[in-house]
Coordinates of C-alpha atoms and ligand atoms in Angstrom, one line a residue:
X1 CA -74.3 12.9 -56.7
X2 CA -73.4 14.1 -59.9
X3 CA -70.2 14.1 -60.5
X4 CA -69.8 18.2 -62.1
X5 CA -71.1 20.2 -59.8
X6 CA -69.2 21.0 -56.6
X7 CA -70.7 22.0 -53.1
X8 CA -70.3 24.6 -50.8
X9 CA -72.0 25.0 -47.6
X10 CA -72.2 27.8 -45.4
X11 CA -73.1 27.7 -41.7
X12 CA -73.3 30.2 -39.4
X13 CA -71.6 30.8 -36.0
X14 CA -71.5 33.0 -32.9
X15 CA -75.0 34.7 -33.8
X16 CA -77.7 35.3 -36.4
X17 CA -77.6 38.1 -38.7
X18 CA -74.2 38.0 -39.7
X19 CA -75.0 37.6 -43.7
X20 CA -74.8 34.6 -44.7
X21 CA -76.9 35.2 -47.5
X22 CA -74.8 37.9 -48.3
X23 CA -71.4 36.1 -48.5
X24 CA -72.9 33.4 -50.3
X25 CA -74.1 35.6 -52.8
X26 CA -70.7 37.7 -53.3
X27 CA -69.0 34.0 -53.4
X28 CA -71.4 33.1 -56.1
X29 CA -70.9 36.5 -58.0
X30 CA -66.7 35.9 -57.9
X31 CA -67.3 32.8 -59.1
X32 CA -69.7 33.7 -62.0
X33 CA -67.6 36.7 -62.6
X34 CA -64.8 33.9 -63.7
X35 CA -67.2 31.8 -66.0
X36 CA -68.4 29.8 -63.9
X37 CA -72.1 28.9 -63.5
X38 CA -73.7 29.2 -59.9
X39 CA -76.6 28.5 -58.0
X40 CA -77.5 29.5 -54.6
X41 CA -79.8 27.5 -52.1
X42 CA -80.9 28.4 -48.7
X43 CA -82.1 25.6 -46.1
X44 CA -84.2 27.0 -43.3
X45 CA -84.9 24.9 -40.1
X46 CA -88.2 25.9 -39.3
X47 CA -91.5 24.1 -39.9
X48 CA -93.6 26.3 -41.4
X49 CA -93.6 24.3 -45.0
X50 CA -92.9 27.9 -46.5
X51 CA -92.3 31.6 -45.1
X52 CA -95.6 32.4 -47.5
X53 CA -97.7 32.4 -44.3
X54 CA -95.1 34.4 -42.4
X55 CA -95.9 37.9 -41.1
X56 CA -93.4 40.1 -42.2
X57 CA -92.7 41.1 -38.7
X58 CA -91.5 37.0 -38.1
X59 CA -89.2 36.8 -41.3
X60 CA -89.1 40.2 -43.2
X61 CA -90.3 40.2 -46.9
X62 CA -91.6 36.6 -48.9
X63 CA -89.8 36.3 -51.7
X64 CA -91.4 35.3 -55.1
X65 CA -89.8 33.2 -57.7
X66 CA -90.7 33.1 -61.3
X67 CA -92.1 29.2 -60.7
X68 CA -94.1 30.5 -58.0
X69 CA -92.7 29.7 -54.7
X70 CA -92.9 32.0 -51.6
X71 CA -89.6 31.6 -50.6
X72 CA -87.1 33.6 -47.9
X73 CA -85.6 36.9 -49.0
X74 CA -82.1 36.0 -49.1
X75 CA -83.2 34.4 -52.5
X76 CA -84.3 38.1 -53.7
X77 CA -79.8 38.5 -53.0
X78 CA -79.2 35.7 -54.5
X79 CA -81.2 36.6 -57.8
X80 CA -80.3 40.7 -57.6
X81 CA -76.5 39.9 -57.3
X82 CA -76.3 36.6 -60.0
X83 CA -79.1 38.2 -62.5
X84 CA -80.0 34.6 -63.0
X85 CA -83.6 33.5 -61.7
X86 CA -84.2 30.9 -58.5
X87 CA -86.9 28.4 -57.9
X88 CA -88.6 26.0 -55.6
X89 CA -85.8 23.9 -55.5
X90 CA -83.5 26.8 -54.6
X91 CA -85.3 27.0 -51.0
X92 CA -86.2 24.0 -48.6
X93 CA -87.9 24.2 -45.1
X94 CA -87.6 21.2 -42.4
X95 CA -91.5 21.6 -42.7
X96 CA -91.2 20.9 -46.2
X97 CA -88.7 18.2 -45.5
X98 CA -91.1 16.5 -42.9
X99 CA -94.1 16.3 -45.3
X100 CA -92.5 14.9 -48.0
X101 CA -91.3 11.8 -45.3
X102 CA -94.6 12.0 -43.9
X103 CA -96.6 11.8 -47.2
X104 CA -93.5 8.7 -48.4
X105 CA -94.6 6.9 -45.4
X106 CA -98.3 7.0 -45.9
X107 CA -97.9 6.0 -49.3
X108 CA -95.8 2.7 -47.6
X109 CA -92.7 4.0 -49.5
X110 CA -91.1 2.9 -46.2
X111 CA -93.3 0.0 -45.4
X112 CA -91.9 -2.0 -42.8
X113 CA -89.6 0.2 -41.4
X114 CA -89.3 2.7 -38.5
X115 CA -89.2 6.1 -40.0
X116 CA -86.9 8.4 -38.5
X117 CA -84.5 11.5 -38.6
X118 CA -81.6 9.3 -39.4
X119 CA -82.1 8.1 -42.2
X120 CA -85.1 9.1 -43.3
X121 CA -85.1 13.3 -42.5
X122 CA -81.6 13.1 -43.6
X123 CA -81.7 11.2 -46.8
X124 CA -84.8 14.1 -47.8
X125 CA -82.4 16.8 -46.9
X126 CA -79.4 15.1 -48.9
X127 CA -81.9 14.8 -52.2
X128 CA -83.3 18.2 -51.7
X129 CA -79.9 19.4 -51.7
X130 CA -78.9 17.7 -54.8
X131 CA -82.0 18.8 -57.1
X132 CA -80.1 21.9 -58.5
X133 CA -76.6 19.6 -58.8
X134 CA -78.5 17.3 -60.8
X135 CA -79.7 19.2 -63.5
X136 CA -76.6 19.7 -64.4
X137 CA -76.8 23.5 -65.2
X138 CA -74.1 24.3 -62.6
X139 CA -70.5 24.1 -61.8
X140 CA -71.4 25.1 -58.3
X141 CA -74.2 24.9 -55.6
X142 CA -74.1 27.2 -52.5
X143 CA -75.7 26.2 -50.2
X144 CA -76.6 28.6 -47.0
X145 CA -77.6 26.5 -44.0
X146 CA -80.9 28.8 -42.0
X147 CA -79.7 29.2 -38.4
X148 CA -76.4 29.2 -35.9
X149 CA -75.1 26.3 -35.8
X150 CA -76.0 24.9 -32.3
X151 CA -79.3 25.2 -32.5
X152 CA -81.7 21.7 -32.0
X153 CA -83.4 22.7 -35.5
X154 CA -81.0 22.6 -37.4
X155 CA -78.8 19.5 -36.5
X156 CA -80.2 17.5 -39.1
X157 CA -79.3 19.9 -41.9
X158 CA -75.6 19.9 -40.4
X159 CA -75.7 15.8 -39.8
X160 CA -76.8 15.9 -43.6
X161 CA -74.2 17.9 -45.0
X162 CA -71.2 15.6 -42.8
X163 CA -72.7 12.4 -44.6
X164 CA -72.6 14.3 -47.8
X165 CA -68.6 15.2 -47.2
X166 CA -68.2 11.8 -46.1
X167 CA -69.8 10.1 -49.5
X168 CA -68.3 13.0 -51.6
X169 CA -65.0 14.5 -50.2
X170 CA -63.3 16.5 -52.9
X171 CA -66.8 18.1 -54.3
X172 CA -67.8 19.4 -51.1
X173 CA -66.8 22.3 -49.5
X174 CA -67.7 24.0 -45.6
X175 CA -67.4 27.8 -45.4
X176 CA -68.1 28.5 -41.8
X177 CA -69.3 32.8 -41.1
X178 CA -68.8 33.6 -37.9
X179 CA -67.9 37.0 -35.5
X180 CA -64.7 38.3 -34.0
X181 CA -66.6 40.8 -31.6
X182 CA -64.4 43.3 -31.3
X183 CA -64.2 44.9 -27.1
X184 CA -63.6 48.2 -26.6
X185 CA -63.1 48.6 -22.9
X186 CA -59.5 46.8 -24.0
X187 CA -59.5 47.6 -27.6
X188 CA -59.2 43.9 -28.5
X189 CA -60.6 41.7 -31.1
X190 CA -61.6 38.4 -29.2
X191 CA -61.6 34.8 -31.2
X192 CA -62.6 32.9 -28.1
X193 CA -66.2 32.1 -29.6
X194 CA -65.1 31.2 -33.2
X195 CA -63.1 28.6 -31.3
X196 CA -66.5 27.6 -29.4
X197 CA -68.5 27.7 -32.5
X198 CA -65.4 25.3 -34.3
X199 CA -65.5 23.3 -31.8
X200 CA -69.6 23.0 -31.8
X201 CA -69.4 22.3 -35.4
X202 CA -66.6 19.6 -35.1
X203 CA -68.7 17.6 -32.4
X204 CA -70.9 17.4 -35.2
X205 CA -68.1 15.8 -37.5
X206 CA -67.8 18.8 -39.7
X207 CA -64.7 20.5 -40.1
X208 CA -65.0 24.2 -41.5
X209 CA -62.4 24.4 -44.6
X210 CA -62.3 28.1 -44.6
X211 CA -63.5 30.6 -41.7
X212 CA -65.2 34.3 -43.1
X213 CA -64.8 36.5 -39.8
X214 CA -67.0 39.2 -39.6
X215 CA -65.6 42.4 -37.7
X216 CA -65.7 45.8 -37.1
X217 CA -61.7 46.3 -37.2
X218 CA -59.3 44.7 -39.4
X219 CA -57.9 41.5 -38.3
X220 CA -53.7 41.7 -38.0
X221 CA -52.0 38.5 -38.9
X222 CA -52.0 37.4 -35.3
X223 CA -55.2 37.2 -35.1
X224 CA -55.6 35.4 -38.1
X225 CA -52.6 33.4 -36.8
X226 CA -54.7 32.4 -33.8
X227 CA -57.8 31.9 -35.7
X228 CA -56.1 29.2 -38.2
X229 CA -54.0 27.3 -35.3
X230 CA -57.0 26.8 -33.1
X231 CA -59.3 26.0 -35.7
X232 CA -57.4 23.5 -37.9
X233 CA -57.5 25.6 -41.1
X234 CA -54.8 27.4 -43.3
X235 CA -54.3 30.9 -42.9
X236 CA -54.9 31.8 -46.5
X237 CA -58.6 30.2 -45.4
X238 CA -58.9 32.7 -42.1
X239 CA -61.2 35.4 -44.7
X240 CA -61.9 38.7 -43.0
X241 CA -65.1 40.2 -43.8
X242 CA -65.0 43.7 -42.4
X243 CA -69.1 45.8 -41.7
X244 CA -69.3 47.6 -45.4
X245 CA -71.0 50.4 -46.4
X246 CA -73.2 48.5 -48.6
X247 CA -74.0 45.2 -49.3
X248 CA -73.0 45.8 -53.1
X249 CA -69.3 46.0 -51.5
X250 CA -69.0 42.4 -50.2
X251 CA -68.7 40.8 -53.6
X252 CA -65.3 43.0 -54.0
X253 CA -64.2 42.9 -50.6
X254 CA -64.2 39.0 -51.1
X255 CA -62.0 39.1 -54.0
X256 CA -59.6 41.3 -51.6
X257 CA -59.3 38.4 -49.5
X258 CA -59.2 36.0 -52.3
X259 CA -62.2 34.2 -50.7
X260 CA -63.1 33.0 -54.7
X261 CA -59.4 31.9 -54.7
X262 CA -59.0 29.6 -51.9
X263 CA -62.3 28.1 -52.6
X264 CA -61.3 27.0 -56.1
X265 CA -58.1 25.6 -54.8
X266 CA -59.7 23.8 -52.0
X267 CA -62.0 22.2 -54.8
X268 CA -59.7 21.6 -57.2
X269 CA -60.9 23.7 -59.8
X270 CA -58.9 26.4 -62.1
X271 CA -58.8 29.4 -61.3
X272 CA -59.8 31.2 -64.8
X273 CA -58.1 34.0 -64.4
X274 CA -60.9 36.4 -66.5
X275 CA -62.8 38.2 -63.5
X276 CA -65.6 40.2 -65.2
X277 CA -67.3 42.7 -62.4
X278 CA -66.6 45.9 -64.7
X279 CA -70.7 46.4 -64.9
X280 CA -70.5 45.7 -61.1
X281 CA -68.0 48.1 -60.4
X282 CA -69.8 50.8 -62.8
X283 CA -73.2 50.4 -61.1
X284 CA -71.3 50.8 -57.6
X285 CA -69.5 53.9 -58.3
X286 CA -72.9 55.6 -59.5
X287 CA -74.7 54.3 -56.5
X288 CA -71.7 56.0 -54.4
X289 CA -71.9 59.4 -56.5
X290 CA -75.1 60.2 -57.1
X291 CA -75.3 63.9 -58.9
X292 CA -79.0 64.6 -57.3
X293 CA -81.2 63.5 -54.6
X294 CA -84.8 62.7 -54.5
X295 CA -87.0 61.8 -51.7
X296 CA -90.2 59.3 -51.9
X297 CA -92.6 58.6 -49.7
X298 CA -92.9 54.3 -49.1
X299 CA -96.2 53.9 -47.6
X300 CA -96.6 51.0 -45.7
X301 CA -97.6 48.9 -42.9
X302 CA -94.2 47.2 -41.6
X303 CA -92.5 50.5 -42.1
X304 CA -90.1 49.5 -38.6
X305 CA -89.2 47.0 -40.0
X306 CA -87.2 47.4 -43.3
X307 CA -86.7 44.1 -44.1
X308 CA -90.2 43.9 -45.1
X309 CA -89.9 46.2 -47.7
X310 CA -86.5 44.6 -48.7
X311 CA -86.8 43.9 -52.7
X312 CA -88.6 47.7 -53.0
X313 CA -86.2 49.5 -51.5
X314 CA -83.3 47.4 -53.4
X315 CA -85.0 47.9 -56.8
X316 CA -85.0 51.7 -56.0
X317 CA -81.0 51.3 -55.4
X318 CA -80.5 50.0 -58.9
X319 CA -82.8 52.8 -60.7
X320 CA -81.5 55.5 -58.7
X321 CA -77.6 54.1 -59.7
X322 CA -78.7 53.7 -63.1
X323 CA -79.9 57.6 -63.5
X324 CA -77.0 58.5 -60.9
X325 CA -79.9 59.8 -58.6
X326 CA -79.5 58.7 -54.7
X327 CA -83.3 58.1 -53.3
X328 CA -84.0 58.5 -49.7
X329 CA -86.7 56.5 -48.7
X330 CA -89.1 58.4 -46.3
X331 CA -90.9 55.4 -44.4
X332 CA -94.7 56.2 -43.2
X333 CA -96.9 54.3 -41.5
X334 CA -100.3 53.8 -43.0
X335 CA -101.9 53.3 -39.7
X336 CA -100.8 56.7 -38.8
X337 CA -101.8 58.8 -41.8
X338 CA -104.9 60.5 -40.8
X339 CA -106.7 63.8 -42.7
X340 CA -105.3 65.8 -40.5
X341 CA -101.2 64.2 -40.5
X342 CA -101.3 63.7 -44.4
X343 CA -100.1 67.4 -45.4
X344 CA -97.4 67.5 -43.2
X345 CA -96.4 63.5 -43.8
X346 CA -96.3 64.1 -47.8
X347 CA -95.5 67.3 -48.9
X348 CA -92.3 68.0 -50.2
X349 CA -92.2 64.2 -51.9
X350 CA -91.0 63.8 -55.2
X351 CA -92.8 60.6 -55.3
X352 CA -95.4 58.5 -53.4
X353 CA -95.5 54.2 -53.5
X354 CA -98.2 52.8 -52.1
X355 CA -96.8 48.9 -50.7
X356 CA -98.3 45.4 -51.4
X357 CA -99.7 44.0 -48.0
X358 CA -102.5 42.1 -46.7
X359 CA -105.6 42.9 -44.2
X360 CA -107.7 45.5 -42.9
X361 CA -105.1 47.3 -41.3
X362 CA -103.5 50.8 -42.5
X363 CA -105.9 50.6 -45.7
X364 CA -107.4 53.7 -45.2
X365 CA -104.5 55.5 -44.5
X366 CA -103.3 54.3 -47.9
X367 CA -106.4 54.9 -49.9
X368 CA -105.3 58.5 -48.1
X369 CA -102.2 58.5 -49.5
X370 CA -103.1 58.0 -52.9
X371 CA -105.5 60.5 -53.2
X372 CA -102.7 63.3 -51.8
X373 CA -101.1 61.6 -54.5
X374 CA -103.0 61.9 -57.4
X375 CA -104.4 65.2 -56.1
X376 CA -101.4 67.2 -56.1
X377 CA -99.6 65.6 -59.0
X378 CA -96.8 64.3 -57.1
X379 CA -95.4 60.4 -59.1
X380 CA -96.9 57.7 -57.9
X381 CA -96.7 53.8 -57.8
X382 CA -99.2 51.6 -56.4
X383 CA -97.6 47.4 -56.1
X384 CA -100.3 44.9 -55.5
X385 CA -102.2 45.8 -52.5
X386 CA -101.3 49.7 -53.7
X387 CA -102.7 49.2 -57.0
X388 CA -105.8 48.3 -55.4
X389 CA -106.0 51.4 -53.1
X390 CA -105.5 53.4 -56.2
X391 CA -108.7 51.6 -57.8
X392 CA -110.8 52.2 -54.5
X393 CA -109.6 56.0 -54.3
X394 CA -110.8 56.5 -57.8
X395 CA -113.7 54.7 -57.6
X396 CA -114.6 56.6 -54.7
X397 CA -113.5 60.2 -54.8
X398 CA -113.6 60.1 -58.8
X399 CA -116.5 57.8 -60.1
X400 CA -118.4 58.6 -56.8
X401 CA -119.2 55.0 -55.9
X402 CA -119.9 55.7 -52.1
X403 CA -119.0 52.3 -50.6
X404 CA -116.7 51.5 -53.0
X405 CA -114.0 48.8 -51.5
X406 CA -112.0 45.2 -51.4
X407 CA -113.9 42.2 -51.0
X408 CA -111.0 41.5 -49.2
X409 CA -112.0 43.4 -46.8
X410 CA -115.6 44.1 -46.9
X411 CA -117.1 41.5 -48.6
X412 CA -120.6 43.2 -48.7
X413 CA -119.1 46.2 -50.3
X414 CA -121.8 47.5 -52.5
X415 CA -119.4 48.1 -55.4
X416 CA -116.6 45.4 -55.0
X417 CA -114.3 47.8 -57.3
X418 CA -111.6 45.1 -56.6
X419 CA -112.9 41.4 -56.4
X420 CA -111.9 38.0 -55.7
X421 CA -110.5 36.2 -58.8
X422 CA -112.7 33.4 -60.4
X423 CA -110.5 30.5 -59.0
X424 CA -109.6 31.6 -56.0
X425 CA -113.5 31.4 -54.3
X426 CA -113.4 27.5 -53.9
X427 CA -109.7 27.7 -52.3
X428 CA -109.8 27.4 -48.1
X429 CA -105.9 26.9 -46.9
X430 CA -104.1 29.7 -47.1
X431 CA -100.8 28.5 -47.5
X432 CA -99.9 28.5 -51.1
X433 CA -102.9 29.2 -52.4
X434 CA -102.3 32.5 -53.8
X435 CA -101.9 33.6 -58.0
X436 CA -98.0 33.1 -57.7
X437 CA -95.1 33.5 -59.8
X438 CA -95.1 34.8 -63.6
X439 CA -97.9 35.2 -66.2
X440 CA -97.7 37.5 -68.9
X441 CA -99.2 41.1 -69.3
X442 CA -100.1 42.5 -72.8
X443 CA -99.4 46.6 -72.7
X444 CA -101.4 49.1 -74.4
X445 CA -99.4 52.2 -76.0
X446 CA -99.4 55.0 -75.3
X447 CA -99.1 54.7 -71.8
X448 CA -96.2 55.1 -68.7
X449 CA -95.9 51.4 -68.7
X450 CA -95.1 51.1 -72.6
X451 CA -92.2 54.2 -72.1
X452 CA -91.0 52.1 -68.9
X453 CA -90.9 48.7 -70.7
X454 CA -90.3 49.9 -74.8
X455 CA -92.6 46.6 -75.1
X456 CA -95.9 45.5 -75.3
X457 CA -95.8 41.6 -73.7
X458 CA -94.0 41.4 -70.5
X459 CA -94.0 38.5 -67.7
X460 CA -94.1 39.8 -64.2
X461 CA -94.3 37.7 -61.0
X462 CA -97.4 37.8 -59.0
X463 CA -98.5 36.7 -55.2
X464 CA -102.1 37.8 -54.9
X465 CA -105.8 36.6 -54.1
X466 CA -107.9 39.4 -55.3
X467 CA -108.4 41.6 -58.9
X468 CA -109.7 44.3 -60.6
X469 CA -113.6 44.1 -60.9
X470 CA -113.7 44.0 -64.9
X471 CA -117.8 45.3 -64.5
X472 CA -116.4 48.3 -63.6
X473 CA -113.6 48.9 -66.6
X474 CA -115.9 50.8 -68.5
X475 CA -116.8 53.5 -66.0
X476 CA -113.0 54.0 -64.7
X477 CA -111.4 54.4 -68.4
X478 CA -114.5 56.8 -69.0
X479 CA -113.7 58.6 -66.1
X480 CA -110.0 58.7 -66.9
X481 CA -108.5 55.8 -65.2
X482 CA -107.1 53.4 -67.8
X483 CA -106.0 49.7 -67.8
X484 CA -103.1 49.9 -69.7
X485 CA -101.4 46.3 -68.7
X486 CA -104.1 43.1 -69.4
X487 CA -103.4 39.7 -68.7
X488 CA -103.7 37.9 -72.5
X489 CA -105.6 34.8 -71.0
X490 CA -108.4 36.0 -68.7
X491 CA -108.2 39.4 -69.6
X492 CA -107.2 40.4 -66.1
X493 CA -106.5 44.0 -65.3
X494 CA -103.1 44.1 -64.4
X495 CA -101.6 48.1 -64.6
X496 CA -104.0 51.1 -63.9
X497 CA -102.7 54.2 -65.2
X498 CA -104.2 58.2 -64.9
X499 CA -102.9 59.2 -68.3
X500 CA -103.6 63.1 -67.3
X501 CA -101.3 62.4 -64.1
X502 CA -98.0 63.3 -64.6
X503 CA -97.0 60.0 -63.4
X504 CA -99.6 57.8 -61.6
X505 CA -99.5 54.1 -62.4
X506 CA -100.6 51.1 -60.3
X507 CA -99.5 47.4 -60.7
X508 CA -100.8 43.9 -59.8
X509 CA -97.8 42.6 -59.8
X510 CA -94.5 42.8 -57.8
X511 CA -91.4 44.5 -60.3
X512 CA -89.2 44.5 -57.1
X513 CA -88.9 40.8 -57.8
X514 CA -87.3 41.2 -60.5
X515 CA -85.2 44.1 -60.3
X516 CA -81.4 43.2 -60.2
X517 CA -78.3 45.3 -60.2
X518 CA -77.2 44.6 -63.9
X519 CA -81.3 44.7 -64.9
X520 CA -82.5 47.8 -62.6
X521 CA -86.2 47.2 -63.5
X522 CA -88.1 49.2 -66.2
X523 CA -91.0 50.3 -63.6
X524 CA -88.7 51.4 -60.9
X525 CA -86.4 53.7 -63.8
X526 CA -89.7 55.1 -64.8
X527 CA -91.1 55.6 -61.3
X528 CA -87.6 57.4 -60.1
X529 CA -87.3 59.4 -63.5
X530 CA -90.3 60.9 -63.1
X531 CA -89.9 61.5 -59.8
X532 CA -86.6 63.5 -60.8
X533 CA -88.6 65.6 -62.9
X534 CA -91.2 66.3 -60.0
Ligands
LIG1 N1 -104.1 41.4 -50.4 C1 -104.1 41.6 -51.8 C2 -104.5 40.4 -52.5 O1 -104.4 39.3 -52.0 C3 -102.8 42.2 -52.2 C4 -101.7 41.3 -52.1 C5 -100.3 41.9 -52.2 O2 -100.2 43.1 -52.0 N2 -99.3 41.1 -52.4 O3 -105.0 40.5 -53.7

């Protein structure tokens, strides 16, 4: 292990969906916020090698990195609250785990030995974990163990992490999250299953150094008292984490409970007193105040479930903060929009996005969408999937090329307006497969995209099988549908834009990857300004 970096791990207890991605993040921002440099790494126990084949429904949004990994979407937290990029190495799967032992063993890297989860699994999760440390770019790792501890999948994560505090004792760190449900019936807060989940975690062999307690109501010293006697750590280390308003609060409720504090003193490390959040703090109180409203419609086919959606409607936090405009999200269901709904489902927008998304599914009701869109002059923005409904609405209500569609999904489409790419026709797996990650786009001026960006090369991260049909450029820019954004390389089309619109722009590529709160992106500014001036 190399000896600079320190690491911090952080289980979960009690039950899922307590945020451990989100305390790890607002550790990470407290300790960046002192000078420090941090990276943040989530292990997830299940065996798909990736969540890139995930429906959405299974595991909310997949999260692309700039190296092209389809990873979870705490790493879209992770990169929005640290402004600093993620990678492969920043998320690891037990699948992942597995096929790298499995592919060792066939290569007879273990030859004459029984492979099995101790060592073997173990000793993979240990190096996995210790990629980031050893580069040596960072003073500390966090890393977020998938799952409640307990669970069969992910005891060889926890098994790793004990041999690691074993080999390593003063750089390693265990943060353990966990819930003080709070009973109403007797007004009581109840530590009974931290205890269970302490003691859980010490049959493992790992002892919890500090305890983050989420809660509805404020814990009294008692409680915290009760927490820190029956779980063998100090009371300073008994953090509260009371429900927020917003996720943007956590990072400064933290530093209320001087969660950034005891960590540093558990590892040893000064605490430097400098603690810069002032952009933080200035992007929070605009998100809080916002002098005007405006509604936009997100058209989409996951719309129940928001965590789909999650890096969208996160970019269209930071733009609305950043023009002190609050933007209700108004989620419709593609599958539902028919002729007859789409009046009453989109008038009164002051903006319309079309979502990425995959399959045969809702597409018509998008292609709908679009065309109410561009019709009636309300902004629009088209990611990925809705870039490629704007091409097939224009093709076929504008160029009149009856028939006009995705090979995607019709792949005898007499004018395959949007295609499959070159390299893509002799790939069969699915997973992985895709054009990921970032490749640069040239911009032609003028155009929406050049008064978004104030640039004419920009590198945007993709996750996509299918393109633009350059045969039919011509014909679309003559009929006033223009490719402003081109790939340099291959001359792939990568932004549409109706110049005549007042606002209508379509993208290959994903922005919402890359929007953060200090770096609200350029696209999502434009898209919400012009919305405002709907
Ligand atoms: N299904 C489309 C493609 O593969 C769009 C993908 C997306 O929206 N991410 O090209």
């Amino acid at each position: 292990m190399s000896k600079s970096a320190k690491y911090i791990f952080v289980t979960g207890g009690v039950a899922s969906s307590l945020g451990k991605g989100i305390i790890s993040a607002s550790l990470a921002k407290l300790l960046q916020a002192r000078g420090y440099s941090v990276t943040i790494q989530k292990l997830d126990p299940y065996l798909n090698i990736d969540p890139g084949t995930l429906n959405p429904y299974e595991h909310g949004e997949c999260y692309v990195t700039e190296d092209g990994a389809e990873t979870d979407l705490d790493l879209g937290h992770y990169e929005r609250f640290l402004n600093i990029p993620t990678s492969q190495a920043n998320n690891v799967t037990t699948g992942r785990i597995y096929q790298s032992v499995i592919s060792k063993e066939r290569k007879g890297e273990y030859l004459g030995k029984t492979v099995q989860v101790i060592p073997h699994i173990t000793n993979e999760i240990k190096e996995h974990i210790q990629i980031l440390g050893n580069k040596g770019d960072y003073d500390f790792i966090i890393t977020e163990i998938g799952g409640t501890v307990g669970d069969i999948e992910s005891l060889p994560f926890i098994e790793a992490i004990r041999q690691l505090k074993w080999e390593h004792h003063e750089q390693v760190l265990f943060i353990h999250l966990t819930l003080i449900p709070y009973l109403a019936a007797s007004e009581e807060l109840k530590t009974k299953p931290t205890q269970h989940s302490v003691k859980t975690l010490l049959e493992y062999g790992v002892q919890p150094d500090i305890l983050v307690c989420r809660t509805e109501h404020h814990l009294n010293k008692e409680i915290r008292t009760k927490v820190a006697r029956f779980c063998n750590v100090e009371l300073e280390s008994v953090i509260e984490s009371i429900d927020a308003e917003t996720i943007y609060d956590v990072p400064l409720l933290m530093q209320e409970e001087k969660l950034d504090e005891v960590v540093l003193k558990h590892l040893n490390m000064p605490l430097n007193s400098l603690v810069d959040l002032d952009k933080w703090k200035e992007f929070l109180h605009h998100h809080k105040n916002p002098i005007q409203e405006v509604e936009i419609g997100l058209v989409g086919k996951y719309v129940e479930l928001k965590d789909s959606y999650k890096s969208i409607t996160e970019a269209f936090i930071h733009a609305g903060a950043a023009k002190e405009c609050k933007v209700n999200l108004k989620w419709i269901a593609s599958d539902d929009l028919t002729s007859e709904s789409i009046e009453e489902e989109l008038k009164g927008l002051s903006g319309i996005l079309v979502a990425p998304g995959f399959g045969t599914r809702g597409i018509e009701g998008k292609i709908k969408a679009v065309k109410f869109a561009r019709e009636n002059n309300i902004p629009f923005l088209g990611i990925c999937l809705g870039m490629q409904c704007a091409v097939i609405e224009y093709a076929r209500n504008v160029l009149k090329l009856e028939d006009a569609h995705t090979v995607e999904i019709k792949k005898s489409a007499i004018n395959p307006v949007i295609a499959m790419m070159e390299n893509q026709k002799d790939i069969s797996d699915l997973g992985g497969t895709m054009r990921l990650g970032a490749y640069a786009c040239q911009i032609k001026e003028p155009s929406f995209a050049y008064n978004a960006y104030q640039n004419t090369l920009i590198s945007e991260r993709h996750r996509h099988r299918f393109e633009f049909n350059n045969n039919y450029l011509k014909e679309f820019e003559a009929k006033g549908m223009k490719a402003t954004g081109i790939n340099p390389e291959n001359n792939l089309v990568e932004i549409i834009e109706i110049p005549k619109h007042p606002w209508f722009v379509g993208v290959q590529f994903h922005p919402e990857y890359k929007s953060t709160v200090i770096n609200p992106h350029p696209i999502f500014l434009g898209f919400v300004n012009a919305a405002i001036n709907h």
